[in-house]
């Protein structure tokens, strides 16, 4: 699945009931470049709103879906799905996850991605190469 | 202002606080990622 960034500030989110905590018109998603396309490595439902897991070089982020338009709707068959419950450590920051295996089933993987853990990044980019190859076929 | 990361701070010093990220691109294209903690009160950014 591929998306193109069409907004990189929180202005577009204002009218939505469910949006990231603290988002406002001046919230900046500095890792996003308008017009640039990103491979979606996962989709995460968080606190009632949907985010896409993408990367801009070394910066991996989960950004609200409203900032993008989908340019390729094809999803790799190697994605998994997991619905989390109130008993899960990451709930409600993660309520549902679609994506590669480690993103769905290793509890601290997502957190390690966002906090720039080297091992987690290595897994992410390994999976990214696999997905890129699948989408080429 | 930066964006709130979708993680729960487990450090006892920061219970109830959020971790935020601000990405700045320099004129030479270098990206700097700044992480900081902040607290929201009634959905409004209160302190950091």
Coordinates of C-alpha atoms in Angstrom, one line a residue:
Chain A
X1 CA 0.0 0.0 0.0
X2 CA 1.4 3.4 -0.9
X3 CA 0.2 6.8 0.1
X4 CA 1.1 10.4 -0.9
X5 CA 1.4 13.1 1.7
X6 CA -1.1 15.9 1.0
X7 CA -0.9 17.7 4.4
X8 CA 1.9 18.0 7.0
X9 CA 0.2 20.1 9.6
X10 CA -2.6 19.4 12.0
X11 CA -4.9 21.9 10.3
X12 CA -6.7 19.2 8.3
X13 CA -7.5 17.3 11.5
X14 CA -9.4 20.1 13.2
X15 CA -12.9 19.1 12.0
X16 CA -12.5 15.5 13.0
X17 CA -13.9 14.2 16.3
X18 CA -11.1 11.6 16.8
X19 CA -7.7 13.0 16.4
X20 CA -4.3 12.8 18.1
X21 CA -4.0 14.2 21.6
X22 CA -2.8 17.8 21.5
X23 CA -3.2 18.2 17.7
X24 CA -4.0 21.7 16.6
X25 CA -3.6 23.8 13.4
X26 CA 0.0 24.5 14.3
X27 CA 1.0 20.9 14.9
X28 CA 3.8 20.1 12.5
X29 CA 4.6 16.7 11.1
X30 CA 8.1 17.7 10.1
X31 CA 9.0 14.2 9.0
X32 CA 6.4 14.4 6.1
X33 CA 7.1 16.2 2.8
X34 CA 4.0 17.2 0.8
X35 CA 3.9 15.4 -2.5
X36 CA 6.2 12.6 -1.4
X37 CA 5.0 9.0 -1.6
X38 CA 5.5 6.6 1.3
X39 CA 5.2 2.8 1.5
X40 CA 2.8 2.0 4.3
X41 CA 4.4 -0.5 6.6
X42 CA 1.4 -0.9 8.9
X43 CA -2.0 0.6 9.8
X44 CA -2.6 1.2 13.5
X45 CA -5.9 2.2 15.1
X46 CA -5.0 4.3 18.0
X47 CA -7.4 6.0 20.5
X48 CA -10.1 5.8 17.9
X49 CA -8.2 7.2 15.0
X50 CA -6.4 5.6 12.1
X51 CA -2.7 6.1 11.5
X52 CA -0.3 4.9 8.8
X53 CA 3.2 3.6 9.8
X54 CA 5.6 5.2 7.4
X55 CA 9.2 6.3 7.3
X56 CA 11.1 9.2 5.9
X57 CA 14.6 7.9 5.7
X58 CA 15.5 7.0 9.3
X59 CA 12.5 8.6 10.9
X60 CA 9.7 6.1 11.5
X61 CA 6.3 7.6 12.4
X62 CA 2.6 6.7 12.8
X63 CA 0.8 9.6 11.2
X64 CA -3.0 10.3 10.9
X65 CA -4.5 8.9 7.7
X66 CA -6.0 12.3 6.8
X67 CA -2.6 13.6 6.0
X68 CA -2.4 11.3 3.0
X69 CA -4.1 10.1 -0.1
X70 CA -3.8 6.5 -1.1
X71 CA -2.0 6.0 -4.4
X72 CA -1.7 2.2 -4.4
X73 CA -4.5 0.3 -2.6
X74 CA -2.7 -3.1 -2.9
X75 CA -1.9 -4.7 0.5
X76 CA 0.8 -7.3 0.8
X77 CA -0.6 -10.8 1.6
X78 CA 2.1 -11.1 4.3
X79 CA 0.4 -8.7 6.6
X80 CA -1.1 -9.8 9.9
X81 CA -3.9 -8.4 12.0
X82 CA -4.3 -8.1 15.7
X83 CA -7.1 -6.6 17.8
X84 CA -6.0 -5.4 21.3
X85 CA -8.0 -5.4 24.4
X86 CA -8.0 -3.5 27.7
X87 CA -5.8 -6.2 29.1
X88 CA -3.0 -5.5 26.6
X89 CA -0.1 -3.2 27.7
X90 CA -0.3 -1.0 24.6
X91 CA -4.1 -0.4 24.7
X92 CA -5.5 2.1 23.8
X93 CA -2.4 3.6 22.0
X94 CA -2.9 0.5 19.9
X95 CA -6.4 -0.8 19.5
X96 CA -5.9 -2.7 16.3
X97 CA -2.8 -3.3 14.1
X98 CA -2.4 -4.4 10.5
X99 CA 1.1 -5.0 9.4
X100 CA 4.2 -7.2 9.4
X101 CA 4.5 -10.0 12.0
X102 CA 6.7 -8.2 14.6
X103 CA 4.5 -5.0 14.4
X104 CA 1.5 -7.0 15.4
X105 CA 2.8 -9.6 17.8
X106 CA 5.9 -8.3 19.6
X107 CA 4.5 -6.0 22.3
X108 CA 7.3 -3.5 22.5
X109 CA 8.2 -3.4 18.8
X110 CA 6.1 -0.4 17.9
X111 CA 7.3 1.6 20.8
X112 CA 10.9 0.7 20.0
X113 CA 10.4 1.9 16.4
X114 CA 9.2 5.3 17.6
X115 CA 12.0 5.6 20.1
X116 CA 14.6 4.7 17.5
X117 CA 15.8 1.4 18.8
X118 CA 18.4 0.0 16.4
X119 CA 17.2 -3.6 16.5
X120 CA 13.6 -2.6 15.9
X121 CA 14.7 -0.4 13.0
X122 CA 16.7 -3.3 11.5
X123 CA 13.6 -5.5 11.5
X124 CA 11.4 -2.7 10.1
X125 CA 13.7 -2.0 7.1
X126 CA 14.2 -5.8 6.5
X127 CA 10.4 -6.1 6.3
X128 CA 10.3 -3.1 4.1
X129 CA 12.7 -4.6 1.5
X130 CA 10.5 -7.8 1.5
X131 CA 7.3 -5.8 0.9
X132 CA 8.9 -3.7 -1.8
X133 CA 10.0 -6.9 -3.6
X134 CA 6.5 -8.4 -3.3
X135 CA 4.9 -5.3 -4.7
X136 CA 7.2 -5.4 -7.7
X137 CA 6.1 -8.9 -8.6
Chain B
X1 CA 4.6 22.1 18.2
X2 CA 5.5 18.5 17.8
X3 CA 3.4 15.4 17.8
X4 CA 2.5 13.0 20.5
X5 CA 4.1 9.5 20.1
X6 CA 1.7 6.6 20.5
X7 CA 3.5 5.1 23.5
X8 CA 2.9 4.9 27.2
X9 CA 5.7 6.2 29.4
X10 CA 6.4 3.6 32.1
X11 CA 9.0 5.5 34.0
X12 CA 7.6 6.3 37.4
X13 CA 8.8 9.9 37.1
X14 CA 6.6 10.5 34.0
X15 CA 3.3 8.7 34.8
X16 CA 0.5 10.7 33.1
X17 CA 2.9 12.4 30.8
X18 CA 3.4 11.9 27.0
X19 CA 6.4 11.6 24.9
X20 CA 6.4 14.1 21.9
X21 CA 8.5 14.3 18.8
X22 CA 9.5 17.4 16.8
X23 CA 11.3 16.9 13.5
X24 CA 13.2 19.8 12.0
X25 CA 14.8 19.9 8.6
X26 CA 17.9 22.1 8.4
X27 CA 18.7 24.2 5.3
X28 CA 21.3 21.5 4.2
X29 CA 18.6 18.8 4.3
X30 CA 19.7 17.2 7.5
X31 CA 16.8 16.1 9.7
X32 CA 16.9 16.6 13.5
X33 CA 14.5 14.6 15.7
X34 CA 13.8 16.0 19.1
X35 CA 12.0 13.9 21.7
X36 CA 10.6 15.6 24.8
X37 CA 7.9 14.9 27.4
X38 CA 4.8 16.9 27.9
X39 CA 1.7 16.9 30.0
X40 CA -1.8 17.6 28.7
X41 CA -4.6 18.8 31.0
X42 CA -8.1 18.5 29.5
X43 CA -6.5 18.0 26.1
X44 CA -4.5 21.1 26.3
X45 CA -0.7 21.1 26.5
X46 CA 0.2 22.2 30.0
X47 CA 3.8 21.7 30.8
X48 CA 7.1 20.0 29.5

